[in-house]
PDB file of C-alpha atoms in Angstrom:
ATOM      1  CA  MET A   9     252.898 -34.141-120.713  1.00  0.00           C
ATOM      2  CA  ARG A  10     253.193 -30.248-119.714  1.00  0.00           C
ATOM      3  CA  VAL A  11     250.965 -28.243-121.777  1.00  0.00           C
ATOM      4  CA  LEU A  12     251.072 -24.309-121.933  1.00  0.00           C
ATOM      5  CA  LEU A  13     247.839 -23.009-123.302  1.00  0.00           C
ATOM      6  CA  ILE A  14     247.630 -19.542-124.669  1.00  0.00           C
ATOM      7  CA  GLY A  15     244.115 -17.812-124.810  1.00  0.00           C
ATOM      8  CA  ALA A  16     242.334 -20.531-122.629  1.00  0.00           C
ATOM      9  CA  ASN A  17     239.563 -18.032-122.026  1.00  0.00           C
ATOM     10  CA  GLY A  18     238.635 -17.326-125.650  1.00  0.00           C
ATOM     11  CA  TYR A  19     236.043 -19.045-127.771  1.00  0.00           C
ATOM     12  CA  LEU A  20     237.941 -21.719-128.712  1.00  0.00           C
ATOM     13  CA  GLY A  21     240.642 -21.745-125.931  1.00  0.00           C
ATOM     14  CA  ARG A  22     237.848 -22.755-123.179  1.00  0.00           C
ATOM     15  CA  TYR A  23     236.896 -26.042-124.861  1.00  0.00           C
ATOM     16  CA  VAL A  24     240.652 -26.764-125.717  1.00  0.00           C
ATOM     17  CA  ALA A  25     241.202 -26.287-122.093  1.00  0.00           C
ATOM     18  CA  ASP A  26     238.436 -28.741-120.916  1.00  0.00           C
ATOM     19  CA  ARG A  27     239.724 -31.080-123.388  1.00  0.00           C
ATOM     20  CA  LEU A  28     243.097 -31.112-122.134  1.00  0.00           C
ATOM     21  CA  LEU A  29     242.178 -31.288-118.683  1.00  0.00           C
ATOM     22  CA  ALA A  30     239.927 -34.277-119.227  1.00  0.00           C
ATOM     23  CA  ASP A  31     243.388 -35.937-120.145  1.00  0.00           C
ATOM     24  CA  PRO A  32     244.899 -37.205-116.809  1.00  0.00           C
ATOM     25  CA  ALA A  33     248.732 -37.198-118.327  1.00  0.00           C
ATOM     26  CA  VAL A  34     248.445 -33.343-119.173  1.00  0.00           C
ATOM     27  CA  GLN A  35     249.294 -31.023-116.665  1.00  0.00           C
ATOM     28  CA  LEU A  36     247.996 -27.580-118.010  1.00  0.00           C
ATOM     29  CA  THR A  37     249.123 -24.033-117.370  1.00  0.00           C
ATOM     30  CA  ALA A  38     247.229 -21.141-119.012  1.00  0.00           C
ATOM     31  CA  LEU A  39     248.681 -17.912-119.920  1.00  0.00           C
ATOM     32  CA  GLY A  40     246.840 -14.999-120.992  1.00  0.00           C
ATOM     33  CA  ARG A  41     245.862 -11.419-120.138  1.00  0.00           C
ATOM     34  CA  GLY A  42     242.884 -11.857-117.833  1.00  0.00           C
ATOM     35  CA  ASP A  43     243.319 -12.222-114.032  1.00  0.00           C
ATOM     36  CA  ASP A  44     241.736 -15.950-114.267  1.00  0.00           C
ATOM     37  CA  ALA A  45     244.837 -17.300-116.109  1.00  0.00           C
ATOM     38  CA  ASP A  46     247.687 -19.099-114.101  1.00  0.00           C
ATOM     39  CA  VAL A  47     250.061 -16.479-115.493  1.00  0.00           C
ATOM     40  CA  ARG A  48     249.325 -12.959-117.043  1.00  0.00           C
ATOM     41  CA  PHE A  49     250.976 -12.029-120.155  1.00  0.00           C
ATOM     42  CA  ASP A  50     250.059 -10.076-122.851  1.00  0.00           C
ATOM     43  CA  LEU A  51     251.675 -11.441-126.050  1.00  0.00           C
ATOM     44  CA  ALA A  52     250.924  -8.117-128.075  1.00  0.00           C
ATOM     45  CA  THR A  53     253.266  -6.089-125.595  1.00  0.00           C
ATOM     46  CA  GLY A  54     255.483  -8.460-123.837  1.00  0.00           C
ATOM     47  CA  SER A  55     258.927  -8.996-124.726  1.00  0.00           C
ATOM     48  CA  PRO A  56     259.996 -12.521-126.087  1.00  0.00           C
ATOM     49  CA  GLY A  57     262.839 -12.624-123.423  1.00  0.00           C
ATOM     50  CA  ALA A  58     260.207 -12.154-120.473  1.00  0.00           C
ATOM     51  CA  LEU A  59     258.414 -15.239-122.314  1.00  0.00           C
ATOM     52  CA  THR A  60     261.722 -17.074-122.769  1.00  0.00           C
ATOM     53  CA  ARG A  61     262.427 -16.972-119.214  1.00  0.00           C
ATOM     54  CA  PHE A  62     259.041 -18.334-118.145  1.00  0.00           C
ATOM     55  CA  LEU A  63     259.295 -21.034-121.098  1.00  0.00           C
ATOM     56  CA  ASP A  64     262.607 -22.135-119.236  1.00  0.00           C
ATOM     57  CA  ALA A  65     261.172 -22.183-115.802  1.00  0.00           C
ATOM     58  CA  VAL A  66     257.815 -24.172-116.593  1.00  0.00           C
ATOM     59  CA  HIS A  67     259.396 -26.302-119.432  1.00  0.00           C
ATOM     60  CA  PRO A  68     256.393 -27.354-121.323  1.00  0.00           C
ATOM     61  CA  GLY A  69     256.667 -30.090-123.912  1.00  0.00           C
ATOM     62  CA  VAL A  70     253.651 -28.259-125.810  1.00  0.00           C
ATOM     63  CA  VAL A  71     252.499 -25.023-126.483  1.00  0.00           C
ATOM     64  CA  VAL A  72     248.949 -24.620-127.751  1.00  0.00           C
ATOM     65  CA  ASN A  73     248.430 -20.977-129.044  1.00  0.00           C
ATOM     66  CA  CYS A  74     244.896 -20.180-129.115  1.00  0.00           C
ATOM     67  CA  ALA A  75     244.785 -16.707-128.622  1.00  0.00           C
ATOM     68  CA  GLY A  76     244.063 -13.632-131.273  1.00  0.00           C
ATOM     69  CA  ALA A  77     241.371 -11.199-132.257  1.00  0.00           C
ATOM     70  CA  THR A  78     238.513 -11.588-134.895  1.00  0.00           C
ATOM     71  CA  ARG A  79     237.334  -7.647-134.576  1.00  0.00           C
ATOM     72  CA  GLY A  80     239.298  -4.426-134.866  1.00  0.00           C
ATOM     73  CA  GLY A  81     241.250  -2.323-137.156  1.00  0.00           C
ATOM     74  CA  ALA A  82     244.316  -3.635-139.306  1.00  0.00           C
ATOM     75  CA  ARG A  83     246.570  -2.339-136.563  1.00  0.00           C
ATOM     76  CA  GLU A  84     244.715  -4.151-133.706  1.00  0.00           C
ATOM     77  CA  LEU A  85     244.404  -7.235-135.664  1.00  0.00           C
ATOM     78  CA  THR A  86     248.071  -7.335-136.639  1.00  0.00           C
ATOM     79  CA  ARG A  87     249.130  -6.736-132.992  1.00  0.00           C
ATOM     80  CA  HIS A  88     247.063  -9.610-131.535  1.00  0.00           C
ATOM     81  CA  ASN A  89     247.235 -11.985-134.325  1.00  0.00           C
ATOM     82  CA  THR A  90     250.722 -11.482-136.032  1.00  0.00           C
ATOM     83  CA  VAL A  91     252.926  -9.606-133.646  1.00  0.00           C
ATOM     84  CA  ALA A  92     251.946 -11.972-130.617  1.00  0.00           C
ATOM     85  CA  VAL A  93     252.663 -15.194-132.901  1.00  0.00           C
ATOM     86  CA  ALA A  94     255.927 -13.542-133.440  1.00  0.00           C
ATOM     87  CA  THR A  95     256.631 -13.354-129.850  1.00  0.00           C
ATOM     88  CA  ILE A  96     255.833 -16.872-129.288  1.00  0.00           C
ATOM     89  CA  CYS A  97     258.056 -18.305-132.224  1.00  0.00           C
ATOM     90  CA  GLU A  98     260.773 -16.123-131.042  1.00  0.00           C
ATOM     91  CA  SER A  99     260.608 -17.156-127.435  1.00  0.00           C
ATOM     92  CA  LEU A 100     260.382 -20.719-128.100  1.00  0.00           C
ATOM     93  CA  ARG A 101     263.581 -20.694-130.622  1.00  0.00           C
ATOM     94  CA  ARG A 102     265.468 -18.861-127.538  1.00  0.00           C
ATOM     95  CA  SER A 103     264.348 -21.395-124.918  1.00  0.00           C
ATOM     96  CA  GLY A 104     265.789 -24.395-124.301  1.00  0.00           C
ATOM     97  CA  CYS A 105     262.515 -26.173-123.655  1.00  0.00           C
ATOM     98  CA  GLY A 106     261.962 -27.522-127.176  1.00  0.00           C
ATOM     99  CA  ALA A 107     258.447 -27.620-126.925  1.00  0.00           C
ATOM    100  CA  ARG A 108     256.190 -28.755-129.818  1.00  0.00           C
ATOM    101  CA  LEU A 109     253.956 -25.653-130.784  1.00  0.00           C
ATOM    102  CA  VAL A 110     250.142 -26.069-131.838  1.00  0.00           C
ATOM    103  CA  HIS A 111     248.859 -22.887-133.616  1.00  0.00           C
ATOM    104  CA  LEU A 112     245.241 -22.021-134.379  1.00  0.00           C
ATOM    105  CA  GLY A 113     244.864 -20.618-137.819  1.00  0.00           C
ATOM    106  CA  CYS A 114     241.647 -19.967-139.693  1.00  0.00           C
ATOM    107  CA  ALA A 115     239.990 -20.466-143.179  1.00  0.00           C
ATOM    108  CA  SER A 116     239.717 -17.057-143.458  1.00  0.00           C
ATOM    109  CA  GLU A 117     243.665 -17.304-144.622  1.00  0.00           C
ATOM    110  CA  TYR A 118     242.462 -18.818-147.649  1.00  0.00           C
ATOM    111  CA  GLY A 119     239.996 -16.109-148.751  1.00  0.00           C
ATOM    112  CA  PRO A 120     237.198 -17.072-151.296  1.00  0.00           C
ATOM    113  CA  SER A 121     236.863 -20.260-153.327  1.00  0.00           C
ATOM    114  CA  GLN A 122     235.188 -21.476-156.259  1.00  0.00           C
ATOM    115  CA  PRO A 123     231.820 -22.865-155.435  1.00  0.00           C
ATOM    116  CA  GLY A 124     231.544 -26.517-155.200  1.00  0.00           C
ATOM    117  CA  SER A 125     235.125 -27.062-154.636  1.00  0.00           C
ATOM    118  CA  SER A 126     236.857 -28.331-151.400  1.00  0.00           C
ATOM    119  CA  THR A 127     240.005 -26.394-150.346  1.00  0.00           C
ATOM    120  CA  ALA A 128     243.053 -28.371-149.446  1.00  0.00           C
ATOM    121  CA  GLU A 129     246.336 -27.125-147.667  1.00  0.00           C
ATOM    122  CA  ASP A 130     248.286 -26.652-150.717  1.00  0.00           C
ATOM    123  CA  ALA A 131     245.943 -23.846-151.820  1.00  0.00           C
ATOM    124  CA  VAL A 132     247.422 -20.314-152.627  1.00  0.00           C
ATOM    125  CA  PRO A 133     246.111 -18.568-149.743  1.00  0.00           C
ATOM    126  CA  ARG A 134     244.517 -14.988-150.799  1.00  0.00           C
ATOM    127  CA  PRO A 135     242.679 -13.487-147.689  1.00  0.00           C
ATOM    128  CA  GLY A 136     239.872 -11.384-148.450  1.00  0.00           C
ATOM    129  CA  GLY A 137     240.458  -8.886-145.542  1.00  0.00           C
ATOM    130  CA  PRO A 138     242.778  -7.489-142.962  1.00  0.00           C
ATOM    131  CA  TYR A 139     241.614 -10.537-140.319  1.00  0.00           C
ATOM    132  CA  GLY A 140     242.914 -13.188-142.706  1.00  0.00           C
ATOM    133  CA  VAL A 141     245.990 -11.216-143.717  1.00  0.00           C
ATOM    134  CA  SER A 142     247.160 -11.101-139.953  1.00  0.00           C
ATOM    135  CA  LYS A 143     246.147 -14.672-139.633  1.00  0.00           C
ATOM    136  CA  LEU A 144     247.764 -15.750-142.757  1.00  0.00           C
ATOM    137  CA  ALA A 145     250.815 -13.884-141.671  1.00  0.00           C
ATOM    138  CA  ALA A 146     251.040 -15.582-138.300  1.00  0.00           C
ATOM    139  CA  THR A 147     250.979 -18.832-139.963  1.00  0.00           C
ATOM    140  CA  GLU A 148     253.995 -17.973-142.247  1.00  0.00           C
ATOM    141  CA  LEU A 149     255.879 -16.860-138.899  1.00  0.00           C
ATOM    142  CA  VAL A 150     255.228 -20.258-137.680  1.00  0.00           C
ATOM    143  CA  LEU A 151     255.906 -22.290-140.773  1.00  0.00           C
ATOM    144  CA  GLY A 152     259.383 -20.245-141.208  1.00  0.00           C
ATOM    145  CA  SER A 153     260.329 -20.672-137.549  1.00  0.00           C
ATOM    146  CA  GLY A 154     262.158 -23.894-137.557  1.00  0.00           C
ATOM    147  CA  LEU A 155     260.149 -25.239-134.979  1.00  0.00           C
ATOM    148  CA  ASP A 156     258.439 -28.487-134.361  1.00  0.00           C
ATOM    149  CA  ALA A 157     255.189 -26.965-135.394  1.00  0.00           C
ATOM    150  CA  VAL A 158     251.846 -27.493-136.773  1.00  0.00           C
ATOM    151  CA  VAL A 159     249.128 -25.048-137.899  1.00  0.00           C
ATOM    152  CA  LEU A 160     245.313 -26.120-137.662  1.00  0.00           C
ATOM    153  CA  ARG A 161     243.143 -24.079-139.886  1.00  0.00           C
ATOM    154  CA  VAL A 162     239.867 -24.057-138.369  1.00  0.00           C
ATOM    155  CA  PHE A 163     236.839 -23.216-140.478  1.00  0.00           C
ATOM    156  CA  SER A 164     233.644 -21.849-139.255  1.00  0.00           C
ATOM    157  CA  PRO A 165     233.530 -22.765-135.790  1.00  0.00           C
ATOM    158  CA  VAL A 166     229.951 -23.194-134.169  1.00  0.00           C
ATOM    159  CA  GLY A 167     228.380 -24.868-131.083  1.00  0.00           C
ATOM    160  CA  PRO A 168     228.200 -23.469-127.226  1.00  0.00           C
ATOM    161  CA  GLY A 169     229.709 -20.159-126.466  1.00  0.00           C
ATOM    162  CA  THR A 170     229.311 -18.788-130.230  1.00  0.00           C
ATOM    163  CA  PRO A 171     229.550 -14.914-129.913  1.00  0.00           C
ATOM    164  CA  ALA A 172     226.006 -13.203-130.337  1.00  0.00           C
ATOM    165  CA  GLY A 173     227.876 -11.141-132.868  1.00  0.00           C
ATOM    166  CA  SER A 174     228.488 -14.089-135.348  1.00  0.00           C
ATOM    167  CA  PRO A 175     226.328 -14.872-138.331  1.00  0.00           C
ATOM    168  CA  LEU A 176     224.820 -18.009-136.440  1.00  0.00           C
ATOM    169  CA  GLY A 177     224.778 -15.989-133.133  1.00  0.00           C
ATOM    170  CA  ARG A 178     222.835 -13.327-134.790  1.00  0.00           C
ATOM    171  CA  LEU A 179     220.343 -15.664-136.384  1.00  0.00           C
ATOM    172  CA  ALA A 180     219.561 -17.125-133.135  1.00  0.00           C
ATOM    173  CA  GLU A 181     219.043 -13.741-131.524  1.00  0.00           C
ATOM    174  CA  ALA A 182     216.671 -12.697-134.018  1.00  0.00           C
ATOM    175  CA  MET A 183     214.771 -15.985-133.845  1.00  0.00           C
ATOM    176  CA  ARG A 184     214.629 -15.413-130.181  1.00  0.00           C
ATOM    177  CA  ARG A 185     213.020 -11.790-130.497  1.00  0.00           C
ATOM    178  CA  ALA A 186     210.623 -13.200-132.971  1.00  0.00           C
ATOM    179  CA  MET A 187     209.281 -15.570-130.651  1.00  0.00           C
ATOM    180  CA  GLN A 188     209.546 -13.302-127.753  1.00  0.00           C
ATOM    181  CA  SER A 189     207.176 -10.650-129.615  1.00  0.00           C
ATOM    182  CA  GLY A 190     204.746 -13.435-130.908  1.00  0.00           C
ATOM    183  CA  ASP A 191     205.705 -12.811-134.321  1.00  0.00           C
ATOM    184  CA  SER A 192     204.535 -15.097-137.098  1.00  0.00           C
ATOM    185  CA  GLU A 193     207.266 -14.419-139.639  1.00  0.00           C
ATOM    186  CA  LEU A 194     210.992 -13.752-139.675  1.00  0.00           C
ATOM    187  CA  LYS A 195     212.912 -11.833-142.397  1.00  0.00           C
ATOM    188  CA  LEU A 196     216.102 -12.619-143.236  1.00  0.00           C
ATOM    189  CA  GLY A 197     218.593 -11.866-146.080  1.00  0.00           C
ATOM    190  CA  GLY A 198     222.095 -13.032-147.192  1.00  0.00           C
ATOM    191  CA  LEU A 199     221.388 -16.839-146.535  1.00  0.00           C
ATOM    192  CA  GLY A 200     222.897 -18.242-149.642  1.00  0.00           C
ATOM    193  CA  VAL A 201     226.338 -18.095-148.063  1.00  0.00           C
ATOM    194  CA  GLN A 202     227.696 -21.226-147.736  1.00  0.00           C
ATOM    195  CA  ARG A 203     230.229 -22.467-144.881  1.00  0.00           C
ATOM    196  CA  ASP A 204     231.946 -25.570-143.611  1.00  0.00           C
ATOM    197  CA  PHE A 205     230.562 -25.381-140.006  1.00  0.00           C
ATOM    198  CA  VAL A 206     232.727 -27.442-137.411  1.00  0.00           C
ATOM    199  CA  ASP A 207     231.890 -27.540-133.634  1.00  0.00           C
ATOM    200  CA  VAL A 208     233.985 -26.231-131.302  1.00  0.00           C
ATOM    201  CA  ARG A 209     234.344 -29.175-129.124  1.00  0.00           C
ATOM    202  CA  ASP A 210     235.526 -31.262-132.363  1.00  0.00           C
ATOM    203  CA  VAL A 211     238.056 -28.399-132.825  1.00  0.00           C
ATOM    204  CA  ALA A 212     239.381 -29.110-129.073  1.00  0.00           C
ATOM    205  CA  ARG A 213     239.826 -32.685-130.067  1.00  0.00           C
ATOM    206  CA  ALA A 214     241.916 -31.784-133.005  1.00  0.00           C
ATOM    207  CA  VAL A 215     244.086 -29.715-130.942  1.00  0.00           C
ATOM    208  CA  HIS A 216     244.468 -32.372-128.357  1.00  0.00           C
ATOM    209  CA  ALA A 217     245.211 -34.975-131.293  1.00  0.00           C
ATOM    210  CA  ALA A 218     247.801 -32.504-132.575  1.00  0.00           C
ATOM    211  CA  SER A 219     249.447 -31.807-129.535  1.00  0.00           C
ATOM    212  CA  LEU A 220     250.194 -35.702-129.342  1.00  0.00           C
ATOM    213  CA  SER A 221     251.032 -36.281-133.010  1.00  0.00           C
ATOM    214  CA  ALA A 222     253.937 -35.643-135.136  1.00  0.00           C
ATOM    215  CA  ALA A 223     252.324 -33.716-137.879  1.00  0.00           C
ATOM    216  CA  GLN A 224     253.588 -30.459-139.081  1.00  0.00           C
ATOM    217  CA  GLY A 225     252.426 -27.944-141.513  1.00  0.00           C
ATOM    218  CA  VAL A 226     248.992 -26.959-142.134  1.00  0.00           C
ATOM    219  CA  VAL A 227     246.030 -29.292-141.296  1.00  0.00           C
ATOM    220  CA  ASN A 228     242.635 -27.984-141.988  1.00  0.00           C
ATOM    221  CA  ILE A 229     239.672 -28.799-139.318  1.00  0.00           C
ATOM    222  CA  GLY A 230     236.523 -28.836-140.920  1.00  0.00           C
ATOM    223  CA  THR A 231     233.654 -31.176-141.763  1.00  0.00           C
ATOM    224  CA  GLY A 232     234.220 -31.422-145.470  1.00  0.00           C
ATOM    225  CA  ARG A 233     230.685 -30.372-146.062  1.00  0.00           C
ATOM    226  CA  ALA A 234     229.413 -26.543-146.825  1.00  0.00           C
ATOM    227  CA  VAL A 235     226.058 -25.915-145.608  1.00  0.00           C
ATOM    228  CA  ARG A 236     223.988 -22.942-146.695  1.00  0.00           C
ATOM    229  CA  LEU A 237     222.830 -20.578-144.269  1.00  0.00           C
ATOM    230  CA  ARG A 238     219.582 -20.837-145.430  1.00  0.00           C
ATOM    231  CA  GLU A 239     219.526 -24.453-144.096  1.00  0.00           C
ATOM    232  CA  ALA A 240     221.125 -23.642-141.104  1.00  0.00           C
ATOM    233  CA  ALA A 241     218.497 -20.959-140.272  1.00  0.00           C
ATOM    234  CA  SER A 242     215.718 -23.809-141.053  1.00  0.00           C
ATOM    235  CA  VAL A 243     217.398 -26.227-138.573  1.00  0.00           C
ATOM    236  CA  LEU A 244     217.882 -23.511-135.934  1.00  0.00           C
ATOM    237  CA  ALA A 245     213.793 -22.977-136.327  1.00  0.00           C
ATOM    238  CA  ARG A 246     213.222 -26.339-135.879  1.00  0.00           C
ATOM    239  CA  VAL A 247     215.352 -26.889-132.724  1.00  0.00           C
ATOM    240  CA  ALA A 248     213.666 -23.682-131.336  1.00  0.00           C
ATOM    241  CA  GLY A 249     210.435 -24.661-131.750  1.00  0.00           C
ATOM    242  CA  PHE A 250     209.873 -21.555-134.037  1.00  0.00           C
ATOM    243  CA  GLY A 251     206.420 -22.269-135.920  1.00  0.00           C
ATOM    244  CA  GLY A 252     206.615 -19.236-138.092  1.00  0.00           C
ATOM    245  CA  ALA A 253     207.659 -18.660-141.634  1.00  0.00           C
ATOM    246  CA  LEU A 254     211.122 -17.701-142.718  1.00  0.00           C
ATOM    247  CA  HIS A 255     211.373 -15.448-145.506  1.00  0.00           C
ATOM    248  CA  GLU A 256     214.488 -14.368-147.121  1.00  0.00           C
ATOM    249  CA  LEU A 257     214.737 -10.798-148.278  1.00  0.00           C
ATOM    250  CA  ASP A 258     216.884 -10.136-151.607  1.00  0.00           C
ATOM    251  CA  SER A 259     220.280  -8.835-150.505  1.00  0.00           C
ATOM    252  CA  PRO A 260     223.996  -9.578-151.660  1.00  0.00           C
ATOM    253  CA  PRO A 261     225.137 -12.902-151.593  1.00  0.00           C
ATOM    254  CA  ALA A 262     227.934 -12.394-148.951  1.00  0.00           C
ATOM    255  CA  ARG A 263     225.814 -10.397-146.442  1.00  0.00           C
ATOM    256  CA  LEU A 264     223.698 -11.310-143.886  1.00  0.00           C
ATOM    257  CA  VAL A 265     220.635  -8.961-142.944  1.00  0.00           C
ATOM    258  CA  ILE A 266     218.531  -9.328-140.233  1.00  0.00           C
ATOM    259  CA  PRO A 267     215.978  -6.323-139.603  1.00  0.00           C
ATOM    260  CA  ALA A 268     215.144  -5.730-136.272  1.00  0.00           C
ATOM    261  CA  PRO A 269     213.697  -2.703-134.329  1.00  0.00           C
ATOM    262  CA  THR A 270     216.534  -1.208-131.750  1.00  0.00           C
ATOM    263  CA  ALA A 271     217.213   2.382-130.363  1.00  0.00           C
ATOM    264  CA  GLU A 272     219.206   3.129-133.276  1.00  0.00           C
ATOM    265  CA  HIS A 273     216.800   1.726-136.083  1.00  0.00           C
ATOM    266  CA  PRO A 274     213.389   1.990-134.868  1.00  0.00           C
ATOM    267  CA  ALA A 275     210.313   0.080-136.399  1.00  0.00           C
ATOM    268  CA  GLY A 276     210.010   1.008-139.974  1.00  0.00           C
ATOM    269  CA  SER A 277     213.514   2.188-140.568  1.00  0.00           C
ATOM    270  CA  PRO A 278     216.133   0.389-143.090  1.00  0.00           C
ATOM    271  CA  PRO A 279     217.352  -2.822-141.686  1.00  0.00           C
ATOM    272  CA  ALA A 280     221.148  -3.078-140.520  1.00  0.00           C
ATOM    273  CA  THR A 281     223.475  -5.016-143.098  1.00  0.00           C
ATOM    274  CA  TYR A 282     226.307  -6.834-141.776  1.00  0.00           C
ATOM    275  CA  PRO A 283     229.372  -7.991-143.915  1.00  0.00           C
ATOM    276  CA  TYR A 284     229.945 -11.718-143.389  1.00  0.00           C
ATOM    277  CA  PRO A 285     232.972 -11.383-141.510  1.00  0.00           C
ATOM    278  CA  ASP A 286     235.366 -13.645-142.677  1.00  0.00           C
ATOM    279  CA  GLY A 287     236.140 -12.233-146.238  1.00  0.00           C
ATOM    280  CA  CYS A 288     235.548 -15.493-148.137  1.00  0.00           C
ATOM    281  CA  GLY A 289     232.657 -14.510-150.531  1.00  0.00           C
ATOM    282  CA  THR A 290     229.968 -16.991-150.836  1.00  0.00           C
ATOM    283  CA  TRP A 291     231.601 -20.614-150.692  1.00  0.00           C
ATOM    284  CA  GLN A 292     234.311 -22.163-148.467  1.00  0.00           C
ATOM    285  CA  GLN A 293     234.374 -26.096-147.979  1.00  0.00           C
ATOM    286  CA  ALA A 294     237.321 -27.962-146.150  1.00  0.00           C
ATOM    287  CA  ASP A 295     239.446 -30.860-147.809  1.00  0.00           C
ATOM    288  CA  VAL A 296     239.761 -32.633-144.433  1.00  0.00           C
ATOM    289  CA  ARG A 297     241.697 -35.968-145.710  1.00  0.00           C
ATOM    290  CA  THR A 298     245.049 -34.511-144.040  1.00  0.00           C
ATOM    291  CA  ALA A 299     243.339 -34.270-140.672  1.00  0.00           C
ATOM    292  CA  ARG A 300     241.894 -37.722-141.009  1.00  0.00           C
ATOM    293  CA  ASP A 301     245.266 -39.652-142.089  1.00  0.00           C
ATOM    294  CA  ARG A 302     248.202 -37.583-140.099  1.00  0.00           C
ATOM    295  CA  LEU A 303     245.967 -36.855-136.866  1.00  0.00           C
ATOM    296  CA  GLY A 304     243.273 -39.573-136.886  1.00  0.00           C
ATOM    297  CA  TRP A 305     240.687 -37.073-136.642  1.00  0.00           C
ATOM    298  CA  ARG A 306     237.192 -36.713-137.483  1.00  0.00           C
ATOM    299  CA  PRO A 307     234.460 -34.621-136.806  1.00  0.00           C
ATOM    300  CA  ARG A 308     231.622 -36.315-134.505  1.00  0.00           C
ATOM    301  CA  ILE A 309     229.152 -33.520-133.553  1.00  0.00           C
ATOM    302  CA  GLY A 310     226.659 -32.788-136.159  1.00  0.00           C
ATOM    303  CA  LEU A 311     225.511 -29.238-137.005  1.00  0.00           C
ATOM    304  CA  GLU A 312     221.898 -29.763-135.602  1.00  0.00           C
ATOM    305  CA  GLU A 313     223.745 -30.642-131.971  1.00  0.00           C
ATOM    306  CA  SER A 314     225.628 -27.395-132.400  1.00  0.00           C
ATOM    307  CA  LEU A 315     222.727 -25.166-133.474  1.00  0.00           C
ATOM    308  CA  ALA A 316     220.621 -26.741-130.447  1.00  0.00           C
ATOM    309  CA  ASP A 317     223.236 -25.658-127.913  1.00  0.00           C
ATOM    310  CA  ILE A 318     223.569 -21.732-129.683  1.00  0.00           C
ATOM    311  CA  TRP A 319     219.726 -21.898-129.492  1.00  0.00           C
ATOM    312  CA  MET A 320     219.619 -23.082-125.606  1.00  0.00           C
ATOM    313  CA  GLU A 321     222.135 -20.287-124.884  1.00  0.00           C
ATOM    314  CA  ALA A 322     220.427 -17.468-127.295  1.00  0.00           C
ATOM    315  CA  ALA A 323     216.834 -18.579-125.271  1.00  0.00           C
ATOM    316  CA  CYS A 324     218.623 -17.737-121.714  1.00  0.00           C
ATOM    317  CA  ARG A 325     219.202 -14.090-122.644  1.00  0.00           C
ATOM    318  CA  ILE A 326     216.725 -11.556-121.210  1.00  0.00           C
TER     319      ILE A 326
END
């Protein structure tokens, strides 16, 4: 099976590439903007015609799109998350390869949900920010393209490679600094937020399964269990061997606050406040029955293992 992987060097794309390369039946080609891609192509600026010619030459059976941007202004997010997907869809429509498209969406497309509820694929999307809007627009392009396509709506991915600027990445970095300086306590805020954390390696397994399946439409990829950031912080402290106390500050529930002395905010100055980045409020939990029934997929890696891997990377930073 010839697979064209777009975004192989991203956070999720790296693990998708590893999973696909582990399948001896897969012949993988990576397309991206970096020098280490097999083929260099910028979806945000490249023409559908140029990509069509490449598709006709390579003739993949499956195209997997892991590319996109999570940060930036509305224009940048639209260019990398929406315009890029429009280019992919138009190129596949023009091409004679007949490839199946597996596109990675995200749970930010749903927006805030009712605490205690599980969000199924038929929920009405109400994204809470530009990122979710740009990803939802991409999903609608895929679903309306007429292609053989499936969208995997990934909930909160965690595990090795977790960006240092993400909520769990910031927790690990704050804990590393506390242990390095010998602090006996760590003050954190905004730990009431609850998310459905799914390991990136399980996400990669879901992409592999979707590539081989006939499933179409939207499929949620999560664990089906929301975890409070406070609980994640406690698990992280245990795996890190942090023997100090975790003190929760009073702060808005949808914000993560990590006070730390920096050049811009020296000791004694007010702590920096970071909005939780996905625009989904205080609660999100996936209904994962469709992934089980249509992909034969279930998550295998628990949150403690994911957090242990995050901690190992944070502990190695100087």
